PDB file of N, CA and C in Angstrom:
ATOM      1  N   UNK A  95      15.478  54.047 -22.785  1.00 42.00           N
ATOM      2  CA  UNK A  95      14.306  53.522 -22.094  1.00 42.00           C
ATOM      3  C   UNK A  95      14.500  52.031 -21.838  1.00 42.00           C
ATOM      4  N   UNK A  96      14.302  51.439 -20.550  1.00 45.00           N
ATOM      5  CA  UNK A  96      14.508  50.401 -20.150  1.00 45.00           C
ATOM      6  C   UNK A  96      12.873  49.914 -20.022  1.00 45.00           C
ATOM      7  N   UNK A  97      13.087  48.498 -21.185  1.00 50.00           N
ATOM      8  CA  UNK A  97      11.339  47.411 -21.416  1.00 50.00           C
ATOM      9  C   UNK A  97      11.810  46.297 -20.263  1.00 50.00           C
ATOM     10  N   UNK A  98      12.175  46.410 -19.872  1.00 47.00           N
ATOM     11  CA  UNK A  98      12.464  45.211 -18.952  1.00 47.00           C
ATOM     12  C   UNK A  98      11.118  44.788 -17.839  1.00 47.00           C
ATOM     13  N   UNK A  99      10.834  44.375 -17.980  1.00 49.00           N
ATOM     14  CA  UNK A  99       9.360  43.926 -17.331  1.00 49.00           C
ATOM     15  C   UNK A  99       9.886  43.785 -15.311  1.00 49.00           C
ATOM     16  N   UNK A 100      11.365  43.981 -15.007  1.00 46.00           N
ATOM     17  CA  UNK A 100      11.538  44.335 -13.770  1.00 46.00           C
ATOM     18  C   UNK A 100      12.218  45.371 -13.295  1.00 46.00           C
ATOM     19  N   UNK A 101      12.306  46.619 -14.561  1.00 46.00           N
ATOM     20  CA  UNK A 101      12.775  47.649 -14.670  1.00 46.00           C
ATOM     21  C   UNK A 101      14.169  47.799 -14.136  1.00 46.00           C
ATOM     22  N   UNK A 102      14.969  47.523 -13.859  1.00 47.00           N
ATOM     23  CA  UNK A 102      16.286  46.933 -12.973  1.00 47.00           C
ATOM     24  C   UNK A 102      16.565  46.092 -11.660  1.00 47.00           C
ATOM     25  N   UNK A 103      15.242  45.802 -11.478  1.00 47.00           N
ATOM     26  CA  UNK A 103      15.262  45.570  -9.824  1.00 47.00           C
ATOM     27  C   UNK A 103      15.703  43.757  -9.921  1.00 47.00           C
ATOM     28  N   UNK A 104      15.542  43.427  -9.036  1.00 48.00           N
ATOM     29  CA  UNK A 104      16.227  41.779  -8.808  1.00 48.00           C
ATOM     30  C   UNK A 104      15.117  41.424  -8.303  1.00 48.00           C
ATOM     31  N   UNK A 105      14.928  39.852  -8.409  1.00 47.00           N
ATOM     32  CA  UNK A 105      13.491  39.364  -7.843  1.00 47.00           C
ATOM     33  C   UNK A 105      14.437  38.217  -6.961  1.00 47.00           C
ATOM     34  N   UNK A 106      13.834  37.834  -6.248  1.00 52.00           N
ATOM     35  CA  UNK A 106      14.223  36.800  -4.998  1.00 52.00           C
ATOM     36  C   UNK A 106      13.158  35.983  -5.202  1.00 52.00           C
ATOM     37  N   UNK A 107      13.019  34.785  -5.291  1.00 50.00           N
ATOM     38  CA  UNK A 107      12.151  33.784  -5.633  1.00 50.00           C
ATOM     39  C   UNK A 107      12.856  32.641  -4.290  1.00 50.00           C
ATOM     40  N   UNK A 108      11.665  32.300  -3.187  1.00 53.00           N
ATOM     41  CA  UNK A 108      11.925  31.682  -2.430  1.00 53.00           C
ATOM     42  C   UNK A 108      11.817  29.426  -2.877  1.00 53.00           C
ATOM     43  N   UNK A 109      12.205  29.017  -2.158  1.00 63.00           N
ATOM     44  CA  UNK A 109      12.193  27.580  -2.429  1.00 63.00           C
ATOM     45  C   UNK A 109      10.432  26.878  -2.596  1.00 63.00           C
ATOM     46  N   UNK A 110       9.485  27.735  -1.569  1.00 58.00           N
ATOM     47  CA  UNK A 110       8.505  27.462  -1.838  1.00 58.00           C
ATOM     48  C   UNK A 110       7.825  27.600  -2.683  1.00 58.00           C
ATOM     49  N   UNK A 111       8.312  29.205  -3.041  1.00 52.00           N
ATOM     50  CA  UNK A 111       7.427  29.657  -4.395  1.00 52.00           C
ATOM     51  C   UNK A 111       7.705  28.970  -5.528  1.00 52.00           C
ATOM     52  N   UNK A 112       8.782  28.635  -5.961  1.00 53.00           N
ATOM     53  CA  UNK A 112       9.446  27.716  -7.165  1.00 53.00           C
ATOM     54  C   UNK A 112       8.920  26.880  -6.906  1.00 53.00           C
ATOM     55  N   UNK A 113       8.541  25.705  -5.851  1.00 58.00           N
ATOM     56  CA  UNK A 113       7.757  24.526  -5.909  1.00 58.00           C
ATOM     57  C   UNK A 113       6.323  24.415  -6.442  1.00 58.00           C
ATOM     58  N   UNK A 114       5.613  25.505  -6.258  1.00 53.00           N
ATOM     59  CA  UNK A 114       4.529  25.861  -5.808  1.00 53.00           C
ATOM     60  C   UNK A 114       4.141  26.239  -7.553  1.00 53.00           C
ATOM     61  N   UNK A 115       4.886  26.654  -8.432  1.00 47.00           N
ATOM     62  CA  UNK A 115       4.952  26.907  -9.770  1.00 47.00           C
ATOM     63  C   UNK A 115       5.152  25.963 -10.864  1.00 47.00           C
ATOM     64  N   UNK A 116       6.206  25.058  -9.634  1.00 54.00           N
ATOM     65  CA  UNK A 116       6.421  24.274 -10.704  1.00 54.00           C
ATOM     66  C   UNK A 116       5.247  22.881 -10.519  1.00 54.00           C
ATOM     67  N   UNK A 117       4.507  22.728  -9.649  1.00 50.00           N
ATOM     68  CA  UNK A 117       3.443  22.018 -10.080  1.00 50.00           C
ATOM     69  C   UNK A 117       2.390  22.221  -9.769  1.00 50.00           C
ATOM     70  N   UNK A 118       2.089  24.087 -10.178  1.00 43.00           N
ATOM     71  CA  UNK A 118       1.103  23.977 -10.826  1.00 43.00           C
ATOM     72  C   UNK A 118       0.447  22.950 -12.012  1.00 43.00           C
ATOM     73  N   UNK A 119      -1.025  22.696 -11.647  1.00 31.00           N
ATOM     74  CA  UNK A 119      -1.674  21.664 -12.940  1.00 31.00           C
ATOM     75  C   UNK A 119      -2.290  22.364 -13.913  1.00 31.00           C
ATOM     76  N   UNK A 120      -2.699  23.828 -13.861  1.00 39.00           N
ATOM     77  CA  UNK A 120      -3.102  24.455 -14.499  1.00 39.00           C
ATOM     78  C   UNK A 120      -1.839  25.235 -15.122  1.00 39.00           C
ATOM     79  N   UNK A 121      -0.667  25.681 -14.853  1.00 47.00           N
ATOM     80  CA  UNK A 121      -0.001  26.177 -15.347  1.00 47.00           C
ATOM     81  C   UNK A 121       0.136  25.994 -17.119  1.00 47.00           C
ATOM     82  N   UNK A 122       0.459  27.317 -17.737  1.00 55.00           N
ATOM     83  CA  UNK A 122       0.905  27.246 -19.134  1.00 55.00           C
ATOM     84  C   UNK A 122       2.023  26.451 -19.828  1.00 55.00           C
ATOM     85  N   UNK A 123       1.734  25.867 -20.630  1.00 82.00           N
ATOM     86  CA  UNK A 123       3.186  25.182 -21.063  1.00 82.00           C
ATOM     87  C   UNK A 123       3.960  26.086 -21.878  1.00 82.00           C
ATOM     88  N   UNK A 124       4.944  25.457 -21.498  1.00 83.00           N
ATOM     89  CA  UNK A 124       6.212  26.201 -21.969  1.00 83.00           C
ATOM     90  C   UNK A 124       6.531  26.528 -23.359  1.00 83.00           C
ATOM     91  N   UNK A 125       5.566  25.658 -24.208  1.00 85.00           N
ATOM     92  CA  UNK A 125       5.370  26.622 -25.588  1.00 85.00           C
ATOM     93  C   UNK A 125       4.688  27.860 -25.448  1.00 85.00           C
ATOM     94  N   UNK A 126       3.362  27.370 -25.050  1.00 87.00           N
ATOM     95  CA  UNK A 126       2.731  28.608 -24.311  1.00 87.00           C
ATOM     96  C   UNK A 126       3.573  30.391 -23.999  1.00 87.00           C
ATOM     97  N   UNK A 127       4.226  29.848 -23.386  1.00 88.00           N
ATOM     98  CA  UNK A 127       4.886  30.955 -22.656  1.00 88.00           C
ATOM     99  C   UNK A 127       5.662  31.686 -23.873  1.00 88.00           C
ATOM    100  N   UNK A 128       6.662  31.069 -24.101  1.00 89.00           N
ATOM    101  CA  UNK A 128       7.586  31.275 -25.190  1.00 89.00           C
ATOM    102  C   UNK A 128       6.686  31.779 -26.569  1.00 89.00           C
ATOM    103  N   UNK A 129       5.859  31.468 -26.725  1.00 89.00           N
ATOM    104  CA  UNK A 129       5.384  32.392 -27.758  1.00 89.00           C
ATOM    105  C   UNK A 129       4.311  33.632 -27.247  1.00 89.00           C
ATOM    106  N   UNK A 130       3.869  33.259 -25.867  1.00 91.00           N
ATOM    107  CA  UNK A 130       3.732  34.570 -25.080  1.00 91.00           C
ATOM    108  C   UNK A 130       4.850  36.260 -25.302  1.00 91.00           C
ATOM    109  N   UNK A 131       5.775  35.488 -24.529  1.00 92.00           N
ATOM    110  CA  UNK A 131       6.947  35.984 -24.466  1.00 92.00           C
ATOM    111  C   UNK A 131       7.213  36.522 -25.672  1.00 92.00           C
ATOM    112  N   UNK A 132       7.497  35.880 -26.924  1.00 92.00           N
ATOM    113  CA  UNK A 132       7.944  37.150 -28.204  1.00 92.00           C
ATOM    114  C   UNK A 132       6.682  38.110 -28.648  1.00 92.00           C
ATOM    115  N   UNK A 133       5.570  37.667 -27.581  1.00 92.00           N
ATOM    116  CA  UNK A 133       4.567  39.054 -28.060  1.00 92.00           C
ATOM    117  C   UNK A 133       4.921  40.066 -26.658  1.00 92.00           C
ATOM    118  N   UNK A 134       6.176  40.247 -26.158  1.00 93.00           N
ATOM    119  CA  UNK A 134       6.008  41.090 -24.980  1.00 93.00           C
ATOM    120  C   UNK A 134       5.606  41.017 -23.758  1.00 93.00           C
ATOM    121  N   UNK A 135       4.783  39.314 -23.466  1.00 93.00           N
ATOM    122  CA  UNK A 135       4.148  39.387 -22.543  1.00 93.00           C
ATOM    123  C   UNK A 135       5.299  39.050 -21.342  1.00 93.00           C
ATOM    124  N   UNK A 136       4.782  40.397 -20.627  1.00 94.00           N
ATOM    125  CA  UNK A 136       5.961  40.281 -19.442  1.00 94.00           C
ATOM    126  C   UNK A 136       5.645  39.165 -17.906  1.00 94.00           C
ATOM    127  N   UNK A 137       4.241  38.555 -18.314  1.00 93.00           N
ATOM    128  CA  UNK A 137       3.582  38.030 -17.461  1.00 93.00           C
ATOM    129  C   UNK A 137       4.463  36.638 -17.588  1.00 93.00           C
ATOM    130  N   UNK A 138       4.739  36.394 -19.036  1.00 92.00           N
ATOM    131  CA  UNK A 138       4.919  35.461 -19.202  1.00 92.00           C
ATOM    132  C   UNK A 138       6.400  34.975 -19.029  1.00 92.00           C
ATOM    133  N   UNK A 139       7.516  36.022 -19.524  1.00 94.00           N
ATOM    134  CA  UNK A 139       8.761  36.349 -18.466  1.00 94.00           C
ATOM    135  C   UNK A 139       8.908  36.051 -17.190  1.00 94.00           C
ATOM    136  N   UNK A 140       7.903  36.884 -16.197  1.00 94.00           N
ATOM    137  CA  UNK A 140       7.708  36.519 -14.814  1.00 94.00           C
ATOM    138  C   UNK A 140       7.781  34.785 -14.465  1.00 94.00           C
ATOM    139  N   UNK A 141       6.693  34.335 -15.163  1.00 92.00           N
ATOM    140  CA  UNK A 141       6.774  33.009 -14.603  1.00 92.00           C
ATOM    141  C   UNK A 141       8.234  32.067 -15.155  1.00 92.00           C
ATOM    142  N   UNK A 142       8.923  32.284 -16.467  1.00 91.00           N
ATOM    143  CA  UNK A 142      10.100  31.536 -16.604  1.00 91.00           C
ATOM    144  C   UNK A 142      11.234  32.029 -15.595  1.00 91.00           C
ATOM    145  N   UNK A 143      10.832  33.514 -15.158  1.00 93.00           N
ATOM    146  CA  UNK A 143      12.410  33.790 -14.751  1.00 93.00           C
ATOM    147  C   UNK A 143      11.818  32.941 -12.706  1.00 93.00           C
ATOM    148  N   UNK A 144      10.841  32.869 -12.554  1.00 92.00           N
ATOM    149  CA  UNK A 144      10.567  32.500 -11.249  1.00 92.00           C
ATOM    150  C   UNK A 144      10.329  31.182 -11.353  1.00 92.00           C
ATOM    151  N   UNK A 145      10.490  30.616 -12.664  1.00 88.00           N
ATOM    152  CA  UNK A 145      10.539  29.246 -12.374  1.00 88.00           C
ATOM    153  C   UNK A 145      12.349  28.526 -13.090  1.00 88.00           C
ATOM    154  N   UNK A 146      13.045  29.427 -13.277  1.00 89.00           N
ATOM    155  CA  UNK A 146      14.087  28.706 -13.966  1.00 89.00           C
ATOM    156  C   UNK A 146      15.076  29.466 -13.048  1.00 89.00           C
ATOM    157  N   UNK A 147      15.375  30.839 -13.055  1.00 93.00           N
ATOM    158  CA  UNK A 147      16.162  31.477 -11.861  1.00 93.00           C
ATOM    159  C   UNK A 147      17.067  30.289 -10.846  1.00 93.00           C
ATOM    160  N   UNK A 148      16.071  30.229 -10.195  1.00 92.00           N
ATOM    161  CA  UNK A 148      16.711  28.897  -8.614  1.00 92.00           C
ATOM    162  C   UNK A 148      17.781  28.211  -9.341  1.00 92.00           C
ATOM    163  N   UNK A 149      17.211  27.659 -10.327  1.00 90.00           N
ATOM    164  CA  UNK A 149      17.804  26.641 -10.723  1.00 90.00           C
ATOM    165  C   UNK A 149      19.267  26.831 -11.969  1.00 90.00           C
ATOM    166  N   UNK A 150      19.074  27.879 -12.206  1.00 90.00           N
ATOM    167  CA  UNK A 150      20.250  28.330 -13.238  1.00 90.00           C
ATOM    168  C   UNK A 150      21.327  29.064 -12.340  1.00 90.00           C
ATOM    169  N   UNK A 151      20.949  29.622 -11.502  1.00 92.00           N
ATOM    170  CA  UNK A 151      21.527  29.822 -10.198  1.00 92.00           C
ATOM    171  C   UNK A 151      22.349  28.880  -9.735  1.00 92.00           C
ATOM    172  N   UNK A 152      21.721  27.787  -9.316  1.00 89.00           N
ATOM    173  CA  UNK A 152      22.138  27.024  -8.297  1.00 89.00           C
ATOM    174  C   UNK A 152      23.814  26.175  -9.581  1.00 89.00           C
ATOM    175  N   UNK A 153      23.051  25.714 -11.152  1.00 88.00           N
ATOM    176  CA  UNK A 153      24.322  25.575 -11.751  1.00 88.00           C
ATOM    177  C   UNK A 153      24.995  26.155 -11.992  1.00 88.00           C
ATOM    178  N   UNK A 154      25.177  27.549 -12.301  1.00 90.00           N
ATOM    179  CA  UNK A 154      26.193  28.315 -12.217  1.00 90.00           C
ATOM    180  C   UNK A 154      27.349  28.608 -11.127  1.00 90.00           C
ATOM    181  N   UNK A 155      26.624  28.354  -9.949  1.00 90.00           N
ATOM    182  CA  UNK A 155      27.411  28.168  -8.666  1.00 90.00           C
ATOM    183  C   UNK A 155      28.760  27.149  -8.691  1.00 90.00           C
ATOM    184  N   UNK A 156      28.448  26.278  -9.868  1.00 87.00           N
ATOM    185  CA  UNK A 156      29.281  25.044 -10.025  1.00 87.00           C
ATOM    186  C   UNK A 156      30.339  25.618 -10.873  1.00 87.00           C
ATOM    187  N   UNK A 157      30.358  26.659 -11.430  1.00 87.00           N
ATOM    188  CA  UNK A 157      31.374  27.272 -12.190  1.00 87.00           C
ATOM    189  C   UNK A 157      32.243  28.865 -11.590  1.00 87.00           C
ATOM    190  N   UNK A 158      31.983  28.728 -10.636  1.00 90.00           N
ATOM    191  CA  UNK A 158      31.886  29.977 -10.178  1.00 90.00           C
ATOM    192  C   UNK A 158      32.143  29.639  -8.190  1.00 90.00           C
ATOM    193  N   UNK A 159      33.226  30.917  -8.329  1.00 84.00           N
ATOM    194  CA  UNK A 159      33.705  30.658  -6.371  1.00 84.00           C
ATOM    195  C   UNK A 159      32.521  31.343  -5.751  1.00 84.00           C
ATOM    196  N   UNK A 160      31.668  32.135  -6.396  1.00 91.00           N
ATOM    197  CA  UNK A 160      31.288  33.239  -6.000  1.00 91.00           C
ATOM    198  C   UNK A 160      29.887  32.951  -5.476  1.00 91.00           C
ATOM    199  N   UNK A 161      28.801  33.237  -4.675  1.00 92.00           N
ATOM    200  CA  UNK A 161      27.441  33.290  -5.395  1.00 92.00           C
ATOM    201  C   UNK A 161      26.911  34.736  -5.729  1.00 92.00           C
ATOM    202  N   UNK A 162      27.492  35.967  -5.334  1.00 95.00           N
ATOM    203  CA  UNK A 162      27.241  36.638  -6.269  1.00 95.00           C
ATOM    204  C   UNK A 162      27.278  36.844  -8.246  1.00 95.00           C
ATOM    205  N   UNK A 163      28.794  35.943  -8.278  1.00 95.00           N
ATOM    206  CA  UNK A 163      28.794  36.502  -9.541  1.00 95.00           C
ATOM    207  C   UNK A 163      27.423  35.384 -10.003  1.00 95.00           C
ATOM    208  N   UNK A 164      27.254  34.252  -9.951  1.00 94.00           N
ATOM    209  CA  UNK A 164      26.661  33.267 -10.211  1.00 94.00           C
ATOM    210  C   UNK A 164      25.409  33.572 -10.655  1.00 94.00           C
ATOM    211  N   UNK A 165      24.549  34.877  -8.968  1.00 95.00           N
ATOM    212  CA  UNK A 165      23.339  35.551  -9.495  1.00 95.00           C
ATOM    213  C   UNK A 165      23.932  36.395 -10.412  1.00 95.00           C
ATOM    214  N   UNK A 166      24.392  37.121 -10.909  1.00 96.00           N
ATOM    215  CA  UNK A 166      24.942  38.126 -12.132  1.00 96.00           C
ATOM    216  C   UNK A 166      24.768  37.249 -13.140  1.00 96.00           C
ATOM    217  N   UNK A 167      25.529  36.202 -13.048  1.00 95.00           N
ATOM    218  CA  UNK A 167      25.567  35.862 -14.438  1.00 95.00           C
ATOM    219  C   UNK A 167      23.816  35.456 -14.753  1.00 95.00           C
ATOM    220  N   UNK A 168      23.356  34.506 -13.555  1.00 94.00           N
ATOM    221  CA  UNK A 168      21.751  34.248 -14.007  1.00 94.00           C
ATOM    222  C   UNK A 168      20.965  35.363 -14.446  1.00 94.00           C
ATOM    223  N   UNK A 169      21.382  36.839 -13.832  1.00 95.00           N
ATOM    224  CA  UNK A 169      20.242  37.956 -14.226  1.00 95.00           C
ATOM    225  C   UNK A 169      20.750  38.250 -15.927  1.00 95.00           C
ATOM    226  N   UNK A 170      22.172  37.855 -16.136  1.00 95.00           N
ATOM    227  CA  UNK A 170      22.545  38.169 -17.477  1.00 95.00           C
ATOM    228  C   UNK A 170      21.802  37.145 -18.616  1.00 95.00           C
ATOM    229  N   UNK A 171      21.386  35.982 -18.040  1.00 93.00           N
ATOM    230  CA  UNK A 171      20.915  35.124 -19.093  1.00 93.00           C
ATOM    231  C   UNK A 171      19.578  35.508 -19.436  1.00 93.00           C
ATOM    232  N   UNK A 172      18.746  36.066 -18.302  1.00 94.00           N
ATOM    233  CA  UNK A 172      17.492  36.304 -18.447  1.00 94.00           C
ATOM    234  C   UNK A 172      17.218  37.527 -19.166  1.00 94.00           C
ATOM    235  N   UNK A 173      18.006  38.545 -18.912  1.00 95.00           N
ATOM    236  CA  UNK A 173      18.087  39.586 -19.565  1.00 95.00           C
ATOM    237  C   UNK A 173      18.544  39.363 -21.477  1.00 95.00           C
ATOM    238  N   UNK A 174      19.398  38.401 -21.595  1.00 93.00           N
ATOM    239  CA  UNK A 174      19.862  37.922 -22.870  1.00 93.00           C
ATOM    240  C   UNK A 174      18.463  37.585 -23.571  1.00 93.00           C
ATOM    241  N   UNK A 175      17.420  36.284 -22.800  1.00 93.00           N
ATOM    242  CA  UNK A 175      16.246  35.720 -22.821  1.00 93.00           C
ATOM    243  C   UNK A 175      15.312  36.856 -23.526  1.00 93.00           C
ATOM    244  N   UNK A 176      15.475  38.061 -22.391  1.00 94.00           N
ATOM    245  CA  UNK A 176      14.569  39.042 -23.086  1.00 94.00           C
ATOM    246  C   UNK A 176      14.467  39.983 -24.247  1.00 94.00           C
ATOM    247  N   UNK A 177      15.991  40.075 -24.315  1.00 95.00           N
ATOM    248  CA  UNK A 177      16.138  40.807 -25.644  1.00 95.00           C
ATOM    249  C   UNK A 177      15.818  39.924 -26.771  1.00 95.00           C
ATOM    250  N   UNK A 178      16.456  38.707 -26.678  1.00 93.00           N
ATOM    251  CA  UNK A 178      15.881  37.335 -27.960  1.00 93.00           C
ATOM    252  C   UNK A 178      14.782  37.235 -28.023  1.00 93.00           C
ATOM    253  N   UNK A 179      13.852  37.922 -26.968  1.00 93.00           N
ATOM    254  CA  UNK A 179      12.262  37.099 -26.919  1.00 93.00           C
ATOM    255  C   UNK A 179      11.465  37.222 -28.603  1.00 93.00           C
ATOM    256  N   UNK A 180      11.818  37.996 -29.210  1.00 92.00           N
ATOM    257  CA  UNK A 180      10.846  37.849 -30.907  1.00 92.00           C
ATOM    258  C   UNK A 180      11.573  36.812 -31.451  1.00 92.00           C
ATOM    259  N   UNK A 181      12.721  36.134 -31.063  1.00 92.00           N
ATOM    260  CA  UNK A 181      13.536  35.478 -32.345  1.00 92.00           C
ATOM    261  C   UNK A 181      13.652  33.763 -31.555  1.00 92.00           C
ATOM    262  N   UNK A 182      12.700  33.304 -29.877  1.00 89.00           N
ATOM    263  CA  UNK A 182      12.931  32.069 -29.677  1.00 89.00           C
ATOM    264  C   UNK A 182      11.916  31.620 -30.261  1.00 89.00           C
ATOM    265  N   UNK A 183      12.516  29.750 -30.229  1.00 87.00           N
ATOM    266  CA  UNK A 183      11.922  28.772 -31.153  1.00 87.00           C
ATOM    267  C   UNK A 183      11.016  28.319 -29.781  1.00 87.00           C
ATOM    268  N   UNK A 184       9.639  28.000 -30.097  1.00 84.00           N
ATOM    269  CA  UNK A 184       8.594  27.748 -29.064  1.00 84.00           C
ATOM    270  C   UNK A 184       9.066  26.753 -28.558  1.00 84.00           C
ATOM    271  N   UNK A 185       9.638  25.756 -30.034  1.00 81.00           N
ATOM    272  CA  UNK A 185       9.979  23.965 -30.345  1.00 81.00           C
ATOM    273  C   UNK A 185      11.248  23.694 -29.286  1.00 81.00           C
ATOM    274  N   UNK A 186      11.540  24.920 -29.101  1.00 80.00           N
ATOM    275  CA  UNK A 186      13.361  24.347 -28.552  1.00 80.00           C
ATOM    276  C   UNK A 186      12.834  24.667 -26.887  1.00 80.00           C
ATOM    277  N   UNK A 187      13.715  23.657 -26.410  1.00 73.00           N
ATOM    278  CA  UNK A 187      13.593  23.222 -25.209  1.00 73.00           C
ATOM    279  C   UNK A 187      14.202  25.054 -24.240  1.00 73.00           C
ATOM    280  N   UNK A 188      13.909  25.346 -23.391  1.00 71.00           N
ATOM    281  CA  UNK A 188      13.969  27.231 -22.920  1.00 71.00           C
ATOM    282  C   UNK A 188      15.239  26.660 -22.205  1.00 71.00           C
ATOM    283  N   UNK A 189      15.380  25.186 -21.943  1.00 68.00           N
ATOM    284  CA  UNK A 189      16.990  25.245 -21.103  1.00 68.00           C
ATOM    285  C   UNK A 189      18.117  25.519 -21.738  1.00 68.00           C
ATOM    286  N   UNK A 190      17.888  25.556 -23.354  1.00 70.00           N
ATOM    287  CA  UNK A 190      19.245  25.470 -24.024  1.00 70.00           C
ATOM    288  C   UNK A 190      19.372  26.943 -24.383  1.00 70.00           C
ATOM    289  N   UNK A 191      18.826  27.706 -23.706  1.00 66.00           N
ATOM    290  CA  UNK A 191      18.943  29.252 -23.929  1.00 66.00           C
ATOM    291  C   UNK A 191      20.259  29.552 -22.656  1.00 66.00           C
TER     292      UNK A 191
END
């Protein structure tokens, strides 16, 4: 059984929408989330992987000829993200994941 809160599918997160998230003023902080997140909340998944995606993306590209593998490897981190979600530290910064 696959918990994956996007059941296999890939999300495409455009340049606007990432802007548009990331300053939100009401938005949750990122402790917030992260201890969302090790209770399951897939809501709360949604918004890190649509707000960090672009951007883990875009550095991976720097290691990589590819931009496929680049998205692979980003869907692999998030997926990593989700299986860890009971065991992250609220305290630790979500980039060093």
């Amino acid at each position: 059984m696959n918990d994956s809160p996007f059941n296999g599918q890939d999300i495409n997160i455009d340049p606007v929408t990432n802007e548009r998230l990331a300053q939100q003023s009401n938005s949750p902080t990122m402790r917030n989330l992260i201890v969302s997140l090790a209770s399951d909340d897939h809501n709360a998944f949604r918004v890190l992987y649509e707000k960090f995606y672009p951007a883990i993306v875009g550095f991976l590209r720097h290691f990589t000829s590819c931009s496929e593998d680049a998205e692979e490897l980003g869907q692999d981190t998030f997926a990593y993200i989700w299986e860890k979600r009971s065991h992250l530290d609220p305290d630790r910064n979500i980039k060093s994941y």
